[in-house]
Amino acid sequence: MAAPVGATSMTWHEELATLVGDTGIRYSTGDPIDNNQLHGVKTDGYFGYEEEKGGTEEPWMDQIKGFAESTAEMMRELGRGCWDIARQSVQGAEESEFVKKMRGPLSEAAEKLSFLNEYLPEDKEPAQAWPVVISVFLIALLVLNIGSSSNETPTVVEAPKKMYIAPPSATRIQLPDGRHLAYLQQGVPPELARFNMIMPHSFLSSRLAGIPGMSLTLLEEFGVQLVTYDLPGFGESDPHPERNLNTSALDMLHLANSLGISEKFWVVGYSGGAIHAWAAARYIPDNLAGVAMFAPMVNPYDMSMNKEERRKTWEKWSAGRKFMYTLARKFPSLLSFYYRKSFLSGTQGQLERWLSVLLMKKDKLLLEEPVFMEFWEKDVAESVRQGDAKPFIEESVIQVSDWGFTLSEIQVQKQKDGRRFLSLLKSLFSPAEKEWTGFLGPIHVWQGMDDTVVPPSMTDFVRRVVPGATVHTLHGEGHFSYFCFCDKCHRQIFSTLFGIPQGPLTIQQEIAETTEELTEETAIPEEMTTEVTAIDNSTEQE
């Protein structure tokens, strides 16, 4: 189109300026530029931008803060966009066979995972919040990987140590149901034992553990026989198809009978092995002489725990440990994947990582000792001998499921007979002793106050619901430091349980005690003696 007559022709950048207004941009025509006329205008190539004269550069912290805020805003918008796209795609494919098939499983999975929404802020919509959380997590993971790979001083990563499993060597007994149970005897022979102790092991352990570092000399000094055994499916013991805590207590009783332990025996429970010791106190109380517990595990979901006990227990655990308990309670089949990537992988690993625990200083120092590492590697290798994840899953599930009893049933107060009115009145006005049923023998509990595996709040719960328990609090001790490789501690324990050491029984003492028992069994009751005397007197009178 021709320009109007009399109109002044404009250059192309002047015409553009009339359309967009003054933006502060100045276009160069190729002529030399006078620096004195720029007044703070910086140029690069054919154009520049104006800068306020005397302006200062934005501080680094403000730049980083702005960058973080912008990134977060972008991720939020990205999450919303992804969610909208996915929702519109699904809504637009109502008749799709894929959508029809996946709607049911996805709904079921969403319902099972709905408990995770409790960790979100109350004002956030889960459908929009979770895509943002996942996206931020993936970016953070990418940043960490980039940061670790850009280190100037590369760290030398040692190859994992292969796990060595020794040839089978356990002594085994056959149980009434046909299964075989592997066990280990330590201390004095059964016929010379003053005290017999039977000990089930904890999670990721075996019969080889026992009381780690226990001196054979100390066992002989106190006349103790210590018997440890592999739980079903662990070590060299056969698995149990339907095991629970009741069958665990019966296995213990059958083991004692097979070894000729005719007298009552002590049961020892450490950490996760305590759940089987509690079962023995509940199901076979008449066969027990006493119970010795060390950092005893209880069910963290026990309904008898009050709010404060539950809060103190869960806050001591790491996020990984909480996650493992959640899987055991809600998705136990997923535990197999984790176990096969860790202690069932055929290589040795770190205790803290495998058990998802955070230990205090004294426990950490012990774990670094060569004697503990040697014990730990040997014990774990024996524990996973069969290479099957099922017994470990069963043990985890038993720990957080309904035990079939509560700890308050270990010792139960007898109910008063309401028909005996006079006895009731007498009990109200006179300080009579309470009568109890259940296991009435001694119960000793040792608890480290710096224990992060079994928090002290669990022992507080035991103290409250088992009134007959004697609790020994150990200040400055952790989960391993008092129980493992501590000669002084082991002597204190035996002195508390058994008193002054008297050594093993002698042959003469054994014969004397056996004779005394037989005499008591065959003794004629006093009533029968009185009747015989009366008959003799009447015969003489006749």
Coordinates of C-alpha atoms in Angstrom, one line a residue:
M1 CA 0.0 0.0 0.0
A2 CA 1.3 3.5 -0.9
A3 CA 2.0 6.0 1.9
P4 CA -0.5 9.0 2.1
V5 CA 0.5 12.2 0.3
G6 CA 2.3 14.6 2.6
A7 CA 3.0 11.9 5.3
T8 CA 6.5 11.7 6.7
S9 CA 8.0 8.3 6.2
M10 CA 9.1 6.5 9.4
T11 CA 11.8 3.9 9.9
W12 CA 10.6 0.4 10.8
H13 CA 11.8 0.6 14.4
E14 CA 10.0 4.0 14.8
E15 CA 6.8 2.4 13.4
L16 CA 7.2 -0.5 15.8
A17 CA 7.7 1.9 18.8
T18 CA 4.3 3.5 18.0
L19 CA 2.6 0.1 18.3
V20 CA 4.2 -1.2 21.5
G21 CA 5.1 2.0 23.4
D22 CA 8.3 2.8 25.1
T23 CA 9.8 -0.4 26.4
G24 CA 13.2 0.9 27.3
I25 CA 14.8 -1.0 24.4
R26 CA 17.0 0.9 22.0
Y27 CA 17.8 -0.6 18.6
S28 CA 21.1 0.2 17.0
T29 CA 21.2 1.4 13.3
G30 CA 24.8 0.3 13.0
D31 CA 26.2 3.8 13.7
P32 CA 28.8 4.3 16.4
I33 CA 27.3 4.7 19.8
D34 CA 28.5 7.4 22.2
N35 CA 29.1 5.8 25.6
N36 CA 28.4 9.2 27.3
Q37 CA 24.8 9.1 26.0
L38 CA 24.0 5.6 27.2
H39 CA 23.3 6.6 30.8
G40 CA 23.6 3.1 32.1
V41 CA 22.4 1.4 28.9
K42 CA 24.3 -1.9 28.4
T43 CA 24.5 -3.2 24.8
D44 CA 25.1 -6.6 23.5
G45 CA 25.1 -7.0 19.7
Y46 CA 22.3 -4.9 18.1
F47 CA 20.3 -4.2 21.2
G48 CA 20.7 -3.4 24.9
Y49 CA 18.6 -2.9 28.1
E50 CA 18.4 0.0 30.4
E51 CA 19.5 -0.3 33.9
E52 CA 18.9 2.1 36.7
K53 CA 22.0 4.1 37.4
G54 CA 23.8 3.2 40.6
G55 CA 21.7 0.0 41.0
T56 CA 23.1 -2.9 43.2
E57 CA 23.1 -6.6 42.3
E58 CA 20.6 -8.8 44.1
P59 CA 22.2 -10.8 47.1
W60 CA 22.9 -14.5 46.6
M61 CA 20.6 -15.6 49.4
D62 CA 17.7 -13.7 47.8
Q63 CA 18.5 -15.2 44.4
I64 CA 18.5 -18.7 45.9
K65 CA 15.3 -18.1 47.8
G66 CA 13.6 -16.8 44.7
F67 CA 14.9 -19.7 42.7
A68 CA 13.5 -22.2 45.3
E69 CA 10.2 -20.4 45.4
S70 CA 9.9 -20.4 41.6
T71 CA 10.9 -24.1 41.4
A72 CA 8.3 -25.0 44.0
E73 CA 5.6 -23.0 42.2
M74 CA 6.6 -24.7 38.9
M75 CA 6.4 -28.1 40.4
R76 CA 3.0 -27.4 41.9
E77 CA 1.7 -26.2 38.6
L78 CA 3.3 -29.2 36.9
G79 CA 1.6 -31.6 39.3
R80 CA -1.7 -30.0 38.8
G81 CA -1.2 -30.1 35.0
C82 CA -0.3 -33.8 35.1
W83 CA -3.2 -34.6 37.3
D84 CA -5.6 -32.7 35.0
I85 CA -4.2 -34.5 31.9
A86 CA -4.5 -37.9 33.6
R87 CA -8.1 -37.2 34.8
Q88 CA -9.2 -35.9 31.4
S89 CA -7.7 -38.9 29.7
V90 CA -9.5 -41.3 32.0
Q91 CA -12.8 -39.4 31.7
G92 CA -12.5 -39.4 28.0
A93 CA -11.9 -43.1 27.8
E94 CA -14.8 -44.4 29.8
E95 CA -15.5 -47.2 27.4
S96 CA -11.8 -48.3 27.2
E97 CA -11.2 -51.9 28.1
F98 CA -8.0 -50.9 29.9
V99 CA -9.8 -48.4 32.1
K100 CA -12.5 -50.9 33.0
K101 CA -10.0 -53.6 34.0
M102 CA -7.8 -51.3 36.0
R103 CA -10.6 -49.3 37.8
G104 CA -11.1 -52.1 40.4
P105 CA -7.5 -52.8 41.3
L106 CA -6.6 -49.1 41.4
S107 CA -9.6 -48.3 43.7
E108 CA -8.5 -51.1 46.0
A109 CA -4.9 -50.0 46.1
A110 CA -6.0 -46.4 46.7
E111 CA -8.1 -47.5 49.6
K112 CA -5.2 -49.5 51.2
L113 CA -2.9 -46.5 50.8
S114 CA -5.4 -44.0 52.1
F115 CA -3.7 -44.1 55.5
L116 CA -0.8 -42.1 54.0
N117 CA -3.1 -39.1 53.6
E118 CA -2.8 -38.6 57.4
Y119 CA 0.7 -37.3 56.8
L120 CA -0.5 -34.5 54.5
P121 CA -1.5 -31.0 55.8
E122 CA -5.2 -30.8 56.5
D123 CA -5.7 -28.0 53.9
K124 CA -4.2 -30.0 51.0
E125 CA -6.2 -32.1 48.6
P126 CA -4.5 -35.5 48.3
A127 CA -5.2 -35.8 44.6
Q128 CA -3.2 -32.7 43.9
A129 CA -0.6 -32.9 46.8
W130 CA 0.7 -36.4 46.0
P131 CA 1.9 -35.7 42.4
V132 CA 3.8 -32.7 43.8
V133 CA 5.3 -34.7 46.6
I134 CA 6.4 -37.5 44.2
S135 CA 7.8 -35.0 41.7
V136 CA 9.8 -33.1 44.3
F137 CA 11.1 -36.4 45.7
L138 CA 12.3 -37.6 42.3
I139 CA 14.0 -34.2 41.6
A140 CA 15.7 -34.3 45.1
L141 CA 16.9 -37.8 44.4
L142 CA 18.3 -36.7 41.0
V143 CA 20.1 -33.7 42.6
L144 CA 21.6 -36.0 45.3
N145 CA 22.9 -38.4 42.7
I146 CA 24.4 -35.5 40.6
G147 CA 26.0 -34.0 43.8
S148 CA 27.5 -37.3 44.8
S149 CA 28.8 -38.1 41.3
S150 CA 30.5 -34.6 41.1
N151 CA 32.6 -35.1 44.2
E152 CA 36.3 -34.2 43.5
T153 CA 37.5 -37.0 45.8
P154 CA 35.8 -40.2 44.8
T155 CA 35.2 -42.7 47.6
V156 CA 36.4 -46.3 47.3
V157 CA 33.4 -48.6 47.6
E158 CA 34.3 -52.0 49.0
A159 CA 32.7 -55.1 47.4
P160 CA 30.1 -56.7 49.7
K161 CA 31.4 -59.5 51.7
K162 CA 29.9 -62.8 50.7
M163 CA 28.0 -64.6 53.5
Y164 CA 29.5 -67.9 54.6
I165 CA 27.1 -70.6 55.8
A166 CA 28.8 -73.4 57.7
P167 CA 27.8 -77.1 57.0
P168 CA 24.9 -78.4 59.1
S169 CA 26.0 -79.4 62.6
A170 CA 23.1 -78.9 65.0
T171 CA 21.7 -81.5 67.4
R172 CA 18.0 -81.9 66.7
I173 CA 15.0 -83.5 68.4
Q174 CA 11.7 -84.7 66.8
L175 CA 8.6 -83.1 68.0
P176 CA 5.2 -84.9 68.4
D177 CA 4.0 -83.4 65.0
G178 CA 7.0 -84.8 63.2
R179 CA 9.0 -81.6 62.9
H180 CA 12.6 -81.3 63.9
L181 CA 13.9 -78.7 66.3
A182 CA 17.6 -77.7 66.4
Y183 CA 19.1 -76.7 69.8
L184 CA 22.4 -76.0 71.5
Q185 CA 23.3 -76.8 75.1
Q186 CA 25.9 -74.7 77.1
G187 CA 27.1 -74.8 80.6
V188 CA 26.9 -77.8 83.0
P189 CA 25.4 -81.2 82.0
P190 CA 21.7 -81.5 82.6
E191 CA 22.1 -84.0 85.5
L192 CA 24.3 -81.5 87.4
A193 CA 22.4 -78.3 86.7
R194 CA 21.0 -76.4 89.6
F195 CA 19.2 -74.1 87.2
N196 CA 18.0 -74.7 83.6
M197 CA 17.4 -71.8 81.2
I198 CA 15.7 -72.0 77.8
M199 CA 16.0 -69.1 75.5
P200 CA 14.2 -68.4 72.2
H201 CA 16.2 -66.1 69.9
S202 CA 15.2 -62.7 68.4
F203 CA 14.5 -61.6 64.8
L204 CA 17.4 -62.3 62.4
S205 CA 19.2 -64.6 64.9
S206 CA 19.6 -68.2 65.7
R207 CA 20.4 -70.8 68.4
L208 CA 24.0 -69.6 68.1
A209 CA 23.3 -66.3 69.7
G210 CA 22.3 -67.2 73.3
I211 CA 23.7 -64.6 75.6
P212 CA 26.5 -63.2 73.5
G213 CA 29.9 -63.4 75.2
M214 CA 28.5 -65.5 78.1
S215 CA 31.5 -67.2 79.8
L216 CA 31.3 -71.0 80.3
T217 CA 33.1 -70.5 83.6
L218 CA 30.3 -68.3 84.8
L219 CA 27.7 -70.9 83.8
E220 CA 29.6 -73.6 85.8
E221 CA 30.1 -71.3 88.8
F222 CA 26.3 -70.8 89.1
G223 CA 25.5 -74.4 88.0
V224 CA 23.5 -73.3 85.0
Q225 CA 22.5 -75.1 81.8
L226 CA 21.6 -72.7 79.0
V227 CA 19.6 -74.2 76.1
T228 CA 19.0 -72.2 73.0
Y229 CA 17.1 -73.3 69.9
D230 CA 16.1 -72.3 66.4
L231 CA 12.6 -71.0 65.9
P232 CA 10.6 -72.9 63.1
G233 CA 12.1 -72.1 59.7
F234 CA 15.3 -70.5 61.2
G235 CA 18.7 -72.2 61.2
E236 CA 18.2 -76.0 61.1
S237 CA 14.7 -76.2 62.5
D238 CA 11.9 -77.3 60.3
P239 CA 9.2 -74.7 59.4
H240 CA 5.8 -74.8 61.1
P241 CA 2.9 -74.5 58.6
E242 CA 0.6 -72.7 61.1
R243 CA 2.8 -71.3 63.9
N244 CA 1.7 -68.8 66.5
L245 CA 2.7 -68.0 70.0
N246 CA 0.7 -70.9 71.5
T247 CA 2.7 -73.4 69.3
S248 CA 5.9 -71.5 70.3
A249 CA 5.3 -72.2 74.0
L250 CA 4.5 -75.8 73.3
D251 CA 7.7 -76.2 71.3
M252 CA 9.6 -75.0 74.3
L253 CA 7.8 -77.4 76.6
H254 CA 8.5 -80.4 74.3
L255 CA 12.2 -79.4 74.1
A256 CA 12.5 -79.4 77.9
N257 CA 10.8 -82.8 78.2
S258 CA 13.1 -84.2 75.5
L259 CA 16.2 -83.0 77.3
G260 CA 15.1 -84.6 80.6
I261 CA 14.4 -81.3 82.3
S262 CA 11.9 -82.5 84.9
E263 CA 12.0 -79.5 87.2
K264 CA 10.8 -76.0 86.4
F265 CA 13.0 -74.0 84.1
W266 CA 13.8 -70.3 83.6
V267 CA 12.8 -68.7 80.2
V268 CA 15.0 -65.9 78.9
G269 CA 13.7 -63.3 76.4
Y270 CA 15.8 -60.7 74.6
S271 CA 14.5 -58.1 72.2
G272 CA 12.1 -59.7 69.7
G273 CA 12.6 -63.1 71.4
A274 CA 10.7 -61.8 74.4
I275 CA 7.4 -62.4 72.6
H276 CA 8.0 -66.1 72.9
A277 CA 9.0 -65.8 76.5
W278 CA 5.8 -63.9 77.2
A279 CA 3.9 -66.8 75.5
A280 CA 5.6 -69.3 77.8
A281 CA 4.5 -67.3 80.9
R282 CA 0.9 -67.2 79.5
Y283 CA 0.5 -70.8 78.2
I284 CA 2.8 -73.0 80.3
P285 CA 3.2 -71.0 83.7
D286 CA 3.3 -74.2 85.8
N287 CA 6.5 -75.3 84.1
L288 CA 8.4 -72.1 84.7
A289 CA 10.7 -71.2 87.6
G290 CA 11.1 -67.6 86.5
V291 CA 11.2 -65.2 83.6
A292 CA 14.3 -63.0 82.7
M293 CA 13.7 -60.3 80.1
F294 CA 16.1 -57.9 78.5
A295 CA 14.8 -55.0 76.5
P296 CA 11.6 -57.0 75.9
M297 CA 9.6 -56.3 72.8
V298 CA 5.8 -55.9 73.1
N299 CA 3.2 -55.5 70.4
P300 CA 3.4 -51.8 69.4
Y301 CA -0.3 -52.0 68.4
D302 CA -1.4 -53.4 71.7
M303 CA -4.8 -51.8 72.6
S304 CA -3.9 -51.8 76.3
M305 CA -1.1 -49.2 75.7
N306 CA -2.2 -45.7 76.7
K307 CA -1.7 -42.7 74.4
E308 CA 1.5 -41.5 76.1
E309 CA 3.1 -45.0 76.0
R310 CA 2.3 -45.4 72.3
R311 CA 3.5 -41.9 71.5
K312 CA 6.9 -42.3 73.3
T313 CA 7.3 -45.7 71.6
W314 CA 6.8 -44.6 68.0
E315 CA 8.7 -41.3 68.3
K316 CA 11.9 -43.2 69.2
W317 CA 11.9 -45.2 65.9
S318 CA 13.3 -44.2 62.6
A319 CA 11.1 -43.7 59.6
G320 CA 12.4 -46.9 58.1
R321 CA 11.4 -49.0 61.1
K322 CA 7.9 -47.4 61.2
F323 CA 7.5 -48.3 57.6
M324 CA 8.6 -51.9 58.1
Y325 CA 6.0 -52.3 60.9
T326 CA 3.3 -50.8 58.7
L327 CA 4.2 -53.3 55.9
A328 CA 4.1 -56.2 58.4
R329 CA 0.6 -55.2 59.5
K330 CA -1.0 -54.1 56.2
F331 CA 1.1 -55.5 53.3
P332 CA 3.2 -58.4 54.7
S333 CA 3.8 -59.9 51.2
L334 CA 5.9 -56.8 50.3
L335 CA 8.4 -57.7 53.0
S336 CA 9.8 -60.5 50.9
F337 CA 11.1 -58.0 48.4
Y338 CA 13.0 -56.1 51.1
Y339 CA 14.3 -59.2 52.8
R340 CA 15.7 -60.6 49.6
K341 CA 17.5 -57.3 48.8
S342 CA 19.1 -57.2 52.3
F343 CA 19.9 -60.2 54.6
L344 CA 18.7 -62.8 52.1
S345 CA 20.9 -61.5 49.3
G346 CA 23.8 -63.8 50.1
T347 CA 26.1 -60.9 51.2
Q348 CA 26.9 -59.5 54.6
G349 CA 25.5 -56.0 55.6
Q350 CA 25.2 -53.5 58.4
L351 CA 23.0 -54.3 61.3
E352 CA 21.6 -50.8 61.5
R353 CA 20.6 -50.8 57.9
W354 CA 19.1 -54.3 57.9
L355 CA 17.1 -53.7 61.0
S356 CA 16.2 -50.0 60.2
V357 CA 17.5 -48.8 63.6
L358 CA 19.3 -45.7 64.8
L359 CA 21.7 -46.6 67.6
M360 CA 23.2 -44.5 70.4
K361 CA 26.9 -44.0 71.0
K362 CA 27.5 -47.0 73.4
D363 CA 25.8 -49.4 71.1
K364 CA 27.7 -48.0 68.1
L365 CA 31.0 -48.5 69.8
L366 CA 30.1 -52.2 70.6
L367 CA 29.1 -52.9 67.0
E368 CA 32.5 -51.7 65.8
E369 CA 34.3 -54.3 68.0
P370 CA 35.8 -57.2 65.9
V371 CA 34.4 -59.7 68.4
F372 CA 30.9 -58.4 67.9
M373 CA 31.2 -58.3 64.1
E374 CA 32.4 -61.9 64.1
F375 CA 29.5 -63.0 66.2
W376 CA 27.0 -61.0 64.2
E377 CA 28.1 -62.4 60.8
K378 CA 28.1 -66.0 62.1
D379 CA 24.7 -65.7 63.8
V380 CA 23.0 -64.0 60.8
A381 CA 24.4 -66.6 58.4
E382 CA 23.0 -69.4 60.5
S383 CA 19.6 -67.6 60.7
V384 CA 19.2 -67.4 56.9
R385 CA 20.5 -70.9 56.3
Q386 CA 17.3 -72.1 54.6
G387 CA 17.1 -69.0 52.3
D388 CA 13.4 -68.7 52.7
A389 CA 11.7 -65.3 53.5
K390 CA 8.5 -66.9 54.9
P391 CA 9.7 -67.5 58.5
F392 CA 10.9 -63.9 58.7
I393 CA 7.6 -62.6 57.4
E394 CA 5.8 -64.8 59.9
E395 CA 7.9 -63.5 62.8
S396 CA 7.3 -59.9 61.7
V397 CA 3.5 -60.5 61.4
I398 CA 3.3 -62.3 64.7
Q399 CA 5.0 -59.4 66.4
V400 CA 2.4 -56.8 65.3
S401 CA -0.7 -58.9 65.2
D402 CA -3.1 -60.2 67.8
W403 CA -1.1 -62.4 70.1
G404 CA -4.1 -64.4 71.4
F405 CA -3.5 -62.8 74.8
T406 CA -2.5 -59.5 76.4
L407 CA 0.3 -58.9 78.9
S408 CA -2.3 -58.1 81.5
E409 CA -3.3 -61.8 81.4
I410 CA 0.1 -62.9 82.6
Q411 CA -0.9 -62.1 86.2
V412 CA -4.6 -61.8 86.9
Q413 CA -6.2 -60.8 90.2
K414 CA -8.7 -63.3 91.5
Q415 CA -12.3 -62.2 91.6
K416 CA -14.0 -62.1 94.9
D417 CA -17.1 -64.3 95.4
G418 CA -20.0 -61.9 95.8
R419 CA -22.0 -64.4 97.8
R420 CA -19.5 -64.3 100.7
F421 CA -20.7 -61.1 102.2
L422 CA -18.8 -61.3 105.4
S423 CA -15.5 -62.0 103.5
L424 CA -16.2 -59.0 101.4
L425 CA -16.8 -56.7 104.3
K426 CA -13.6 -58.0 106.0
S427 CA -11.6 -57.2 102.9
L428 CA -12.9 -53.7 102.8
F429 CA -12.0 -52.9 106.4
S430 CA -8.8 -54.9 106.8
P431 CA -5.6 -54.6 104.6
A432 CA -5.8 -58.1 103.1
E433 CA -3.3 -59.2 100.4
K434 CA -4.5 -59.4 96.8
E435 CA -4.8 -62.9 95.4
W436 CA -3.5 -63.5 91.9
T437 CA -3.6 -66.3 89.3
G438 CA -1.4 -67.0 86.2
F439 CA 2.3 -67.0 86.5
L440 CA 3.2 -66.1 90.0
G441 CA 7.0 -66.7 89.8
P442 CA 9.7 -64.0 89.6
I443 CA 9.8 -61.8 86.5
H444 CA 12.9 -59.6 86.1
V445 CA 13.1 -57.0 83.3
W446 CA 16.4 -55.2 82.4
Q447 CA 15.9 -52.0 80.3
G448 CA 18.6 -49.7 78.9
M449 CA 17.4 -46.1 79.0
D450 CA 19.2 -45.2 75.8
D451 CA 17.6 -48.1 73.9
T452 CA 16.2 -46.9 70.5
V453 CA 15.3 -50.4 69.3
V454 CA 13.0 -51.3 72.2
P455 CA 12.2 -47.9 73.8
P456 CA 11.9 -47.6 77.6
S457 CA 8.2 -46.7 77.2
M458 CA 7.6 -50.4 76.3
T459 CA 9.0 -51.4 79.7
D460 CA 6.8 -48.7 81.3
F461 CA 3.9 -50.5 79.8
V462 CA 5.1 -53.9 81.1
R463 CA 5.5 -52.4 84.6
R464 CA 1.9 -51.1 84.5
V465 CA 0.1 -54.2 83.3
V466 CA 2.3 -56.9 85.0
P467 CA 2.4 -55.7 88.6
G468 CA 4.7 -58.6 89.7
A469 CA 7.5 -57.7 87.4
T470 CA 10.7 -56.2 88.9
V471 CA 12.2 -53.7 86.5
H472 CA 15.9 -52.9 86.5
T473 CA 16.6 -49.5 84.7
L474 CA 20.0 -49.2 83.2
H475 CA 21.0 -45.5 82.7
G476 CA 23.5 -44.9 79.9
E477 CA 22.9 -48.4 78.4
G478 CA 21.5 -49.1 74.9
H479 CA 20.0 -52.2 73.3
F480 CA 23.2 -54.2 73.0
S481 CA 25.7 -52.7 75.4
Y482 CA 24.5 -54.4 78.6
F483 CA 23.4 -57.8 77.3
C484 CA 26.2 -58.5 74.8
F485 CA 29.9 -59.2 75.7
C486 CA 29.9 -57.7 79.2
D487 CA 31.2 -60.1 81.8
K488 CA 30.4 -57.8 84.7
C489 CA 26.8 -57.4 83.5
H490 CA 26.4 -61.1 83.1
R491 CA 27.6 -61.7 86.7
Q492 CA 25.2 -59.1 88.0
I493 CA 22.3 -60.8 86.1
F494 CA 23.1 -64.2 87.5
S495 CA 23.5 -62.9 91.0
T496 CA 20.1 -61.2 90.8
L497 CA 18.4 -64.3 89.6
F498 CA 20.2 -67.1 91.5
G499 CA 21.9 -65.5 94.5
I500 CA 25.2 -66.7 95.7
P501 CA 27.0 -69.1 93.3
Q502 CA 27.1 -72.7 94.5
G503 CA 28.5 -74.5 91.5
P504 CA 27.0 -77.5 89.8
L505 CA 25.4 -80.3 91.7
T506 CA 27.6 -83.2 92.8
I507 CA 26.7 -86.8 92.2
Q508 CA 26.0 -87.3 95.9
Q509 CA 23.8 -84.2 96.0
E510 CA 21.8 -85.4 93.0
I511 CA 21.3 -88.8 94.5
A512 CA 20.2 -87.2 97.8
E513 CA 17.8 -84.8 96.1
T514 CA 16.3 -87.7 94.0
T515 CA 15.9 -89.8 97.1
E516 CA 14.2 -86.9 98.9
E517 CA 11.8 -86.4 96.0
L518 CA 11.0 -90.1 95.9
T519 CA 10.4 -90.1 99.7
E520 CA 8.0 -87.2 99.4
E521 CA 6.1 -88.9 96.6
T522 CA 5.8 -92.2 98.5
A523 CA 5.3 -90.8 102.0
I524 CA 2.0 -91.8 103.7
P525 CA -0.2 -88.8 104.4
E526 CA -0.7 -87.9 108.0
E527 CA -4.4 -88.6 108.0
M528 CA -3.8 -92.1 106.8
T529 CA -1.2 -92.6 109.6
T530 CA -3.8 -91.5 112.2
E531 CA -6.4 -93.9 110.9
V532 CA -3.9 -96.8 110.9
T533 CA -2.9 -96.0 114.6
A534 CA -6.6 -95.9 115.6
I535 CA -7.2 -99.3 114.0
D536 CA -4.2 -100.8 115.8
N537 CA -5.4 -99.5 119.2
S538 CA -8.9 -100.9 118.7
T539 CA -7.4 -104.3 117.8
E540 CA -5.4 -104.4 121.0
Q541 CA -8.4 -103.6 123.1
E542 CA -10.3 -106.5 121.6

